[in-house]
XYZ file of C-alpha atoms in Angstrom:
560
model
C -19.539 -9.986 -4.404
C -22.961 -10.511 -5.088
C -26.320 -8.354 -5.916
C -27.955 -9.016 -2.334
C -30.818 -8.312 -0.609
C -30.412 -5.426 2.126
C -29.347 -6.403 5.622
C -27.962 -9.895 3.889
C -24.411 -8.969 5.119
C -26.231 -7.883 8.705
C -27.112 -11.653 8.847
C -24.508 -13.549 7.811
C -22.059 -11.861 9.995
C -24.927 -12.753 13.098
C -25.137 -16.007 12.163
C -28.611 -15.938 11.163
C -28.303 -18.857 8.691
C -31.793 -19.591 8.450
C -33.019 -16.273 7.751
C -30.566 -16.469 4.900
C -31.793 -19.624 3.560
C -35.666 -17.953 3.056
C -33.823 -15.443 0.545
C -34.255 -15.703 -2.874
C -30.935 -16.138 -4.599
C -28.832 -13.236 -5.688
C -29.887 -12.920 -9.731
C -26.103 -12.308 -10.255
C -22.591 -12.342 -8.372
C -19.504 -10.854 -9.248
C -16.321 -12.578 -8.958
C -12.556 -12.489 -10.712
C -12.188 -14.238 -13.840
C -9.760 -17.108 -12.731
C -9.632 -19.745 -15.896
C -9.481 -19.778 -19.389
C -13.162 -20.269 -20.132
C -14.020 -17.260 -18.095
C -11.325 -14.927 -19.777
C -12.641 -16.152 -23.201
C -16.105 -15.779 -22.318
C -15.305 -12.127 -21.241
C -13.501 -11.463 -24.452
C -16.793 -13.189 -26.315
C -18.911 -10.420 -24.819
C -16.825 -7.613 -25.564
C -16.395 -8.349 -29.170
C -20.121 -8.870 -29.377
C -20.737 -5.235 -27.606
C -17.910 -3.572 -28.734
C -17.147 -5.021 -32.528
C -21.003 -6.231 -33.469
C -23.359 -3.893 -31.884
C -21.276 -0.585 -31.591
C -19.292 -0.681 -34.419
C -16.262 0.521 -32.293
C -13.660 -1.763 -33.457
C -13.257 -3.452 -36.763
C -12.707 -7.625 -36.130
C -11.676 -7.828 -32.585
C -11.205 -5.205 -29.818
C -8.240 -6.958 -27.855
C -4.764 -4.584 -27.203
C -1.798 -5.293 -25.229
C -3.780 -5.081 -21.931
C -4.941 -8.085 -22.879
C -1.910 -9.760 -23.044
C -0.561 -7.726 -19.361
C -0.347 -10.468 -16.272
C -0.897 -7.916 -14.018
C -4.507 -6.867 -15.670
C -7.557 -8.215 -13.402
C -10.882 -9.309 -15.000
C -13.717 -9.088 -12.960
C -16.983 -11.050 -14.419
C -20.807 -10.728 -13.819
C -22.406 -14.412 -13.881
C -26.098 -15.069 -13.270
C -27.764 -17.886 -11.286
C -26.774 -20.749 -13.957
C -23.367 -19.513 -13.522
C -23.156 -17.854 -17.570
C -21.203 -14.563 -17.788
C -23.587 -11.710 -18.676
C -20.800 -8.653 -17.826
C -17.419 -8.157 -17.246
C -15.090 -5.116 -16.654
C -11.068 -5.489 -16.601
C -8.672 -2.941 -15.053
C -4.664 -2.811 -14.114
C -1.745 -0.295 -14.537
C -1.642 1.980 -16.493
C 1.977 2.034 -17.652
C 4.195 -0.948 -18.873
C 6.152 -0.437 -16.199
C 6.333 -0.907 -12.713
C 3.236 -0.277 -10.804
C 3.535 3.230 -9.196
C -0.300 3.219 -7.993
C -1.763 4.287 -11.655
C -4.550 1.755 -12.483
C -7.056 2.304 -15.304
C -10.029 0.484 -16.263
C -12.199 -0.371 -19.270
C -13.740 -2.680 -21.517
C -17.390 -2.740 -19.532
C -19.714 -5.250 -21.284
C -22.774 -6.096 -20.301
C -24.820 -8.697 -22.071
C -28.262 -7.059 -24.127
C -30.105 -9.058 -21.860
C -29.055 -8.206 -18.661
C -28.784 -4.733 -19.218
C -32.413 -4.559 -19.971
C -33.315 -6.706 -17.094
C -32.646 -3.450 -15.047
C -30.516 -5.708 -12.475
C -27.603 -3.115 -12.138
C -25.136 -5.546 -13.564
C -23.124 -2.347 -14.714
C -22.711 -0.581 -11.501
C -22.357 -3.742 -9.696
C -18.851 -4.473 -12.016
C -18.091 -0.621 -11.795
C -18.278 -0.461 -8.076
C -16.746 -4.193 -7.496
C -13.714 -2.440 -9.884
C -13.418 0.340 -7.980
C -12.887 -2.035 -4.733
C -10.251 -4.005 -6.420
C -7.978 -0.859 -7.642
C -8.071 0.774 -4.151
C -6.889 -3.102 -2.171
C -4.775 -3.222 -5.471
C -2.861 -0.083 -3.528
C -3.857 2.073 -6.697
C -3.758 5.538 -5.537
C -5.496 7.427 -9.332
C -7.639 5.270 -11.343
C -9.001 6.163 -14.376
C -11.855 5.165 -17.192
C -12.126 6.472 -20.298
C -16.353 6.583 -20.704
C -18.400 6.873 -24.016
C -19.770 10.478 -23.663
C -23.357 8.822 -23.347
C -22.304 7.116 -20.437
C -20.981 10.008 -18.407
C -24.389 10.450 -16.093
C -24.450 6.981 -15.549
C -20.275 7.070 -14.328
C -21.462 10.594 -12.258
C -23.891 9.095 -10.422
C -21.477 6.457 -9.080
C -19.391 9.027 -7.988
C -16.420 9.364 -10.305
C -15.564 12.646 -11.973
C -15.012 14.111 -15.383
C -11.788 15.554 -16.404
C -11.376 15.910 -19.874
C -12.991 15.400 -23.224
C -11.368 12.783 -24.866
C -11.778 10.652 -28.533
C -11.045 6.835 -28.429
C -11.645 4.480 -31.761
C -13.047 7.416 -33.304
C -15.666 8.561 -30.908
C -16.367 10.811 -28.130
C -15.549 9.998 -24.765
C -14.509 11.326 -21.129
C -11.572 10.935 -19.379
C -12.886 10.296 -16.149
C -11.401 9.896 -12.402
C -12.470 7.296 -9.049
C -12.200 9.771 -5.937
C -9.269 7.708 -3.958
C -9.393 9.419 -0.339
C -6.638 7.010 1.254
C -3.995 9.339 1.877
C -6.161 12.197 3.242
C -8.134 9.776 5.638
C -4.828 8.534 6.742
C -3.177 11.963 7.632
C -6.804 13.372 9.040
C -7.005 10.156 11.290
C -3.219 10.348 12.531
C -3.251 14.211 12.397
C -6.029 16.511 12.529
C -7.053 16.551 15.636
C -3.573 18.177 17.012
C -4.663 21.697 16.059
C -7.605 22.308 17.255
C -6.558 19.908 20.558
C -3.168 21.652 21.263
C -4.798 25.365 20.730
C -4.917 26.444 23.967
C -0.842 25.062 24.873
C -0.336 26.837 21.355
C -1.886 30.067 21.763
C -2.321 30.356 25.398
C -5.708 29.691 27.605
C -7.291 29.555 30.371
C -5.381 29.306 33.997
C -4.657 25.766 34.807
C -5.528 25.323 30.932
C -1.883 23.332 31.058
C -2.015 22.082 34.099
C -5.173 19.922 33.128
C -2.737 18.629 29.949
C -0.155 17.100 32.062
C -2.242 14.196 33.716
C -2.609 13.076 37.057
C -0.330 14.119 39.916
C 2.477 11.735 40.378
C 2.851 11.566 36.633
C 5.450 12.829 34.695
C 6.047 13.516 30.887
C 9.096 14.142 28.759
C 12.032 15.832 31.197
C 9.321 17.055 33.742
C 10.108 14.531 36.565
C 13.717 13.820 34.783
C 15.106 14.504 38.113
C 12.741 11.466 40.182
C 13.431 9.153 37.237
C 17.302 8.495 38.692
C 15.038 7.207 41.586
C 11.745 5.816 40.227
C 13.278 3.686 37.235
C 12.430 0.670 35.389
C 13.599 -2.494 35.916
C 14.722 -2.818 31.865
C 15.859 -6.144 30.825
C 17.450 -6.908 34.850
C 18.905 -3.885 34.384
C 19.941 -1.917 37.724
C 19.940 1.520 38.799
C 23.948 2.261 40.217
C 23.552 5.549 41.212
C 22.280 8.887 40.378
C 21.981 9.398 36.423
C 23.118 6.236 35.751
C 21.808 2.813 35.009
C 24.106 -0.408 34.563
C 26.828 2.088 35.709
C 26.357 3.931 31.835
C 27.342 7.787 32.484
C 24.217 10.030 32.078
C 26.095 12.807 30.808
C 25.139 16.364 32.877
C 21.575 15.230 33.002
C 20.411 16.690 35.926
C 22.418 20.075 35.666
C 20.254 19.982 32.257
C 17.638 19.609 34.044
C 17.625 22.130 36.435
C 18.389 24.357 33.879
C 15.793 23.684 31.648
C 12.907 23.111 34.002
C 12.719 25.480 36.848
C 9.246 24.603 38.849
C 7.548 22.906 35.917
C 5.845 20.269 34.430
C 6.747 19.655 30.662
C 4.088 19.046 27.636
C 2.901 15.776 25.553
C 1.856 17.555 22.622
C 1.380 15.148 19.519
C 4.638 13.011 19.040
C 6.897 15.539 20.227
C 7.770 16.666 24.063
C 7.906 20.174 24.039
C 9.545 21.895 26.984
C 8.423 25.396 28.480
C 10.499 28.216 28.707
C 13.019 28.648 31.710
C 11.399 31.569 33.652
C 8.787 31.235 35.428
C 5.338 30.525 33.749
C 3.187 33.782 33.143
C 0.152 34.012 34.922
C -2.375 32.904 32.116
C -0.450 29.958 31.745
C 0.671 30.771 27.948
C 3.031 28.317 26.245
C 4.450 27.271 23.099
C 4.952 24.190 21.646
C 8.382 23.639 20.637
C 9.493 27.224 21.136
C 9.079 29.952 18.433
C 10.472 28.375 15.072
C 9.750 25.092 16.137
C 5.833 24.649 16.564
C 4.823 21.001 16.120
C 7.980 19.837 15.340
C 9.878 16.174 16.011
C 11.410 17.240 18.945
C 11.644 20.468 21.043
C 14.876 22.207 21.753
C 15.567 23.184 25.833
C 15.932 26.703 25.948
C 19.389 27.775 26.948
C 20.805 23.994 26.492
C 22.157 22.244 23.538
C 19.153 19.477 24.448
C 16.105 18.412 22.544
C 13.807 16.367 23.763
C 10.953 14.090 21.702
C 8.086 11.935 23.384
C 6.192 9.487 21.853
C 3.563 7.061 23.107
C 2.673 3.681 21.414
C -0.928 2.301 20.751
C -2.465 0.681 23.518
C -3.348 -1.913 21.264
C -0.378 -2.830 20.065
C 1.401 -3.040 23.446
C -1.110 -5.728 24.564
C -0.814 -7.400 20.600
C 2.698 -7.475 20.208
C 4.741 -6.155 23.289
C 8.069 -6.822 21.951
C 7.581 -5.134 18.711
C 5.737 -2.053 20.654
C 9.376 -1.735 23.357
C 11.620 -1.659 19.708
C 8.916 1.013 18.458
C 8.985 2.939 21.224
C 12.586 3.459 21.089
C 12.632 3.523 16.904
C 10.012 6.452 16.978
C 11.814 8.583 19.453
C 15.459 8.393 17.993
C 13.605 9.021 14.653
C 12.408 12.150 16.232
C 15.575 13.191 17.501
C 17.381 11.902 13.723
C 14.831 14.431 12.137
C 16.390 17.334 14.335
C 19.653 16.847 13.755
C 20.404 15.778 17.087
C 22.806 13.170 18.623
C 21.344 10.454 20.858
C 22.166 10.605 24.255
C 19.385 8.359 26.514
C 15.974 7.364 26.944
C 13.503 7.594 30.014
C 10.721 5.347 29.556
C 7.304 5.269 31.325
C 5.384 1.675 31.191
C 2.247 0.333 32.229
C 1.370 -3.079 31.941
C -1.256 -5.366 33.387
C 1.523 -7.800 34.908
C 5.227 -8.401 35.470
C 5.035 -10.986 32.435
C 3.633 -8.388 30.187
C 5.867 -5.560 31.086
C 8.815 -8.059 30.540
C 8.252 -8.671 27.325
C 7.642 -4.803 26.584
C 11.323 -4.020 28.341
C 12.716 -6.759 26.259
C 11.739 -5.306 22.837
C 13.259 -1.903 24.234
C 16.038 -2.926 25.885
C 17.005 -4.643 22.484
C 16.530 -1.643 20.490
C 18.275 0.432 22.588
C 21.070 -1.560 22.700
C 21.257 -1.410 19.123
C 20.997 1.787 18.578
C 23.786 1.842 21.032
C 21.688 4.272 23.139
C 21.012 4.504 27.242
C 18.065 3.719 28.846
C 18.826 6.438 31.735
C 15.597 5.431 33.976
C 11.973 5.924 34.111
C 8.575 4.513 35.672
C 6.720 1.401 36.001
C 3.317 0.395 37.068
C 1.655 -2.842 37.286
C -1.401 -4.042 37.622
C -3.364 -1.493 35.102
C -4.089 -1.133 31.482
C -1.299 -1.266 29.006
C 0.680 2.229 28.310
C 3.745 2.968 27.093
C 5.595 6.408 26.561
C 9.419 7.021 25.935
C 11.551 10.312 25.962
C 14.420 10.247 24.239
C 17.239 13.331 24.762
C 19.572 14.366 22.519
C 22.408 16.917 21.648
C 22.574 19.099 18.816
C 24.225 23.173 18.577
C 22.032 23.691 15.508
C 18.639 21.904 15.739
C 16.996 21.471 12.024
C 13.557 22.533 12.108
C 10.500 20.850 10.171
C 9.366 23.885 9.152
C 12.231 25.515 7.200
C 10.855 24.909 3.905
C 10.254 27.326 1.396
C 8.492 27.376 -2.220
C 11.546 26.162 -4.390
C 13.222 23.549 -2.098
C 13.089 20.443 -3.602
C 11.974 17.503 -1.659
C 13.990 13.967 -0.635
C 13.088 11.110 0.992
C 15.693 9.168 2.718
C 14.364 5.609 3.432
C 15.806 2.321 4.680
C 13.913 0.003 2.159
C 15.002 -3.130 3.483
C 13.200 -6.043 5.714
C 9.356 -6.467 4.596
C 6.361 -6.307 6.557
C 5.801 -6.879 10.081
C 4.162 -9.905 10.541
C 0.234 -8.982 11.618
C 0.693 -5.418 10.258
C 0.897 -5.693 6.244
C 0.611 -2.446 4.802
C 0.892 -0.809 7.464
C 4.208 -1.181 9.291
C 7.111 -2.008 7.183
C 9.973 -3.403 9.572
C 13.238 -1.856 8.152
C 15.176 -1.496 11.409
C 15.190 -4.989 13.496
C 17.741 -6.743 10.902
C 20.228 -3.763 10.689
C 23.627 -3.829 12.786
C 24.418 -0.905 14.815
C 26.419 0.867 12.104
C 24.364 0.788 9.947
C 21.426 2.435 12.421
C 23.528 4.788 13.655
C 24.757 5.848 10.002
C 20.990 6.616 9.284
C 20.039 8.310 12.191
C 22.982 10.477 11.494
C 21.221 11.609 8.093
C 19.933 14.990 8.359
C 22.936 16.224 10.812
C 25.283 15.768 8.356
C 23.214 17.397 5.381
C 21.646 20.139 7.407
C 18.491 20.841 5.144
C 16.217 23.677 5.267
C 13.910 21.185 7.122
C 13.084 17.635 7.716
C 10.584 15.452 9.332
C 10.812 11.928 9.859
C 7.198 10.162 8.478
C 5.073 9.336 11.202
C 1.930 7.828 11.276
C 0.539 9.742 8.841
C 2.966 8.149 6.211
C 5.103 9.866 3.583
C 2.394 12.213 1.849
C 0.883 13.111 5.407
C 4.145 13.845 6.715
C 5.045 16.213 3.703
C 1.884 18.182 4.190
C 3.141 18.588 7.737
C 6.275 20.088 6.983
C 4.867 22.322 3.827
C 2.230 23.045 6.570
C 4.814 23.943 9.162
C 6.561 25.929 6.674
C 3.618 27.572 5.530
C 3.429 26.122 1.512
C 1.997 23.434 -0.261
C 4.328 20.260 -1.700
C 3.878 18.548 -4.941
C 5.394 14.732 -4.790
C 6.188 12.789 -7.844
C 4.820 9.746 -7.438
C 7.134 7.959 -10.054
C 10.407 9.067 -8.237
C 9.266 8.377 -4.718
C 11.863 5.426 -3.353
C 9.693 2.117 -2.778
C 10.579 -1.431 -1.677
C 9.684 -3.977 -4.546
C 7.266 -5.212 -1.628
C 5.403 -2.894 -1.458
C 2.013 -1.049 -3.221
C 1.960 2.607 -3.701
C -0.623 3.170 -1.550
C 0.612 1.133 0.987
C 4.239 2.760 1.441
C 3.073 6.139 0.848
C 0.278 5.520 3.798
C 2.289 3.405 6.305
C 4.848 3.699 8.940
C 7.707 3.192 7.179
C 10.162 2.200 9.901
C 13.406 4.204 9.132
C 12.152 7.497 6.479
C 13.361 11.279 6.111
C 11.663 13.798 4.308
C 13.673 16.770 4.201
C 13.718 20.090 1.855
C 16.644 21.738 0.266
C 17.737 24.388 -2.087
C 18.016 22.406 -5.638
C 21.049 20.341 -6.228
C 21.746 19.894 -2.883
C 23.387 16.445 -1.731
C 22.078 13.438 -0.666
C 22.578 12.899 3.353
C 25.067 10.116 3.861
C 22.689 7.289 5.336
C 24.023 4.550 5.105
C 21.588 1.428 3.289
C 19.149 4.133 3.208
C 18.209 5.043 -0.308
C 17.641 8.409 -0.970
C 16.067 10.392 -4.103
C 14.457 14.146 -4.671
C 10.589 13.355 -5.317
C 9.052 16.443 -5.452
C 9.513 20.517 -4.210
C 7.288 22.915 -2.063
C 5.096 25.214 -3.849
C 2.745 28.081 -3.208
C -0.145 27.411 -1.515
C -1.208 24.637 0.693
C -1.389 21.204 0.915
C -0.033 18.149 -0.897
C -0.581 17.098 -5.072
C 0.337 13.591 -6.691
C 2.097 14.339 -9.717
C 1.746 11.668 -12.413
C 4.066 10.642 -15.542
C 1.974 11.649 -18.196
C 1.728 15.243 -16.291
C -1.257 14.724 -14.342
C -1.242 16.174 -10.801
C -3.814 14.865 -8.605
C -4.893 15.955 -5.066
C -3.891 14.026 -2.319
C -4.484 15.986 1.031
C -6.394 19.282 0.083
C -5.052 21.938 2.930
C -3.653 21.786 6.363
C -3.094 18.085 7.757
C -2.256 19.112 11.597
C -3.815 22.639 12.233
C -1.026 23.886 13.837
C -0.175 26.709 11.355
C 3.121 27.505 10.795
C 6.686 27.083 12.538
């Protein structure tokens, strides 16, 4: 990075090369220290700072930090390319890298420090950048007390009084925001959206939820979906409730007994269902049915059913169309996994802009239905408009688990599938577990949380592991704390990455302590953290430290 004049960014990205040209050259840039010379340089400056003029270190100031591969030097060099500043920063622990970075050792050459350039702030801020891509999720400086107004006014924050080679200094803390941006972006706009199917509104307050006529969302239209299916992977409709001759089992005596003269609700990634009377007059509803609010999947009143909906990103339908069919089947059996419930079928609603396109989209689900070893019972197509693509997925369970069973006490586990990597055009933010794994061994983890029957358990959306645990403390109305150090990570991984991203295959579920680990198969499993008073989620660090990740509710939905 360099110290630019305003609007220089503007231009460059316009092409406006000429304009650029006119400008006088940056009086410094800022760049890693890649070579040798540079490192020595660096360590040239600091002894002259640190050892010479400060009289902070007797001889040398180097430590084992120094002598760490993973530590990053970041250098200030001025228009004849000699390095007037320098900053360094890495993790904090010997060990591995759990998203703890710390940084220190800010130099800045007499010279340039009176030149007033902002050769300082420039390295703190450029440091700052590299910890947070660096997937550092706390990062800490220890400051020389006289320095503290200068570290305030870049935005970091004080947190304790501190002594280092003899003098005073302040233990202070970057503001890292990743995990709460995530969950608000994925999240927070349920609550306030969903009010009125939550709570009750308006007449034809629902209706105006459910879309255009002719549409039809989770089981509301289950009964013209053995008519109106799609044409999955040359796949044939036989008959009623049935598709390649695969037995639909009782699905339209479900049905009709869970969905008298209804529609049913998208709400968030779940399908909630309405009761199975009639609908009182002021159009009142609840999402998920009392003990269930804003949960994976929604129970069918009077039926051993639940149902879960989820719709996939525009975006990545058009992007990647195979990868968004597998995702749209992943997501819903997830949902269904997460209540405890067996699979039993999918309905799937597609739009695409061609027959090519929705091809390609059937393919990815056909293939990830078949194996998960679950039907595709029917569903809708449309051509010839923008990309969409929505699945419902039912399943059977006589005791759903709800996410919002938690209470203060239970201790928290995540059960992930760590294996695969990335998904090509998506790094560090979808990590592909799932498309390698034999049936087995997909089954085995969707049947996780049946066979260990938590308190609660919610399988980690979009809003990634630490979103998804405020979600359940949320629905269970408590906070969580999650120890960072004991979360279960793939070695490809950064800590802000996995605890941000869609993780393919992940349970988070809360239990009284000492309670088993679900049999999951490859999935590893480990107790991270526990629900506490209060609300919201907390990092807690080795050394003791707990830091806030997501500071109250992340959905707005209140409480199961």
């Amino acid at each position: 990075m360099a110290h630019e004049f305003p609007g220089g960014d503007i231009l460059l990205l316009l092409g406006d090369r000429a304009t650029l040209a006119r400008q006088p050259e940056p009086a410094f840039r800022v760049e890693p220290a890649e070579d040798a010379a540079a490192h020595a340089a660096y360590r040239r400056l600091r002894r002259q700072v640190f050892v010479h003029e400060q009289g902070l270190y007797q001889g040398h100031d180097l430590d084992d930090r120094d002598d760490d591969p993973r530590t990053v030097v970041l250098v200030a060099r001025d228009r004849d390319g000699e390095i007037i500043g320098g900053v360094r920063l890495g993790p904090a622990d010997a060990g591995p890298d759990i998203g703890w970075w710390t940084g220190g050792r800010l130099a800045v050459a007499p010279a340039a420090r009176r030149s007033g350039a902002g050769v300082g702030a420039a390295l703190v801020r450029a440091a700052c950048a590299r910890a947070e891509a660096e997937g550092a999720l706390r990062f800490d400086a220890t400051v020389q007390a006289r320095n503290e107004v200068f570290f305030r006014r870049l935005g970091w924050r004080p947190v304790r009084p501190v002594t280092v080679a003899g003098a005073p200094h302040v233990l202070m803390r970057w503001p890292i925001g990743r995990i709460a941006a995530q969950a608000a972006s994925a999240k927070s706009a349920l609550g306030p959206l969903l009010g009125r199917l939550l709570l009750g509104g308006a007449p034809g307050a629902v209706a105006g939820a459910l879309g255009a006529p002719g549409e039809w969302h989770g089981l509301a239209g289950a009964r013209a979906a053995v008519a109106d299916h799609s044409a999955v992977a040359g796949a044939t409709l036989d008959g009623p409730g049935s598709i390649d001759k695969a037995p639909v089992p009782d699905l339209t005596a479900a049905v009709d007994r869970a969905m008298p003269d209804e529609a049913g609700f998208l709400g968030g990634d779940s399908a909630p269902m309405p009761g199975t009377g009639p609908a009182p007059a002021c159009g009142r509803a609840m999402l998920g049915g009392p003990g269930f609010v804003g949960d994976d999947g929604a129970p069918v009143p009077g039926t051993d059913l639940v149902a879960a909906c989820d719709a996939i990103v525009p975006s990545m339908i058009e992007r990647d169309p195979e990868w968004a069919g597998w995702c749209s089947v992943l997501v819903n059996l997830n949902d269904l996994a997460a209540m405890g419930a067996e699979p039993i079928g999918l309905l799937d609603a597609l739009a695409a802009r061609d027959a090519s396109h929705a091809a390609r989209v059937l393919a990815g689900l056909r293939r990830a239905a078949d194996a998960y070893g679950v039907a595709v019972l029917g569903g809708h197509t449309q051509l010839g408009v923008p990309a969409a693509l929505a699945v419902t997925a039912l399943g059977r369970t006589d005791h759903p688990v709800p996410g919002g069973g938690g209470r203060p006490g239970h201790r928290v586990r995540l059960t992930a599938d760590l294996g695969g990597g990335w998904r090509p055009g998506y790094r560090g933010r979808q990590w592909d577990s799932t498309t390698h794994r034999r049936t087995g061994e997909l089954r085995a983890m969707l049947g996780a949380v049946a066979a260990a029957r938590p308190a609660a358990a919610k399988d980690v959306s979009m809003a990634g592991i630490a979103g998804t645990l405020g979600m359940l403390a949320e629905a269970s109305g408590c906070g969580a704390v999650l120890d960072v150090a004991a979360v279960p990570r793939p070695a490809g991984a950064t800590a802000g990455d996995w605890l941000t991203c869609f993780p393919g295959f992940a349970m988070l579920t809360a239990a009284e302590p000492g309670a088993p680990p679900p049999p999951a198969g490859p999935a590893a499993s480990a107790e991270c953290g526990e629900l506490v008073a209060g609300r919201g989620v907390a990092l807690r660090w080795p050394d003791g430290e707990i830091t806030e990740a997501v500071a109250g509710p992340v959905t707005g939905m209140g409480t199961a």
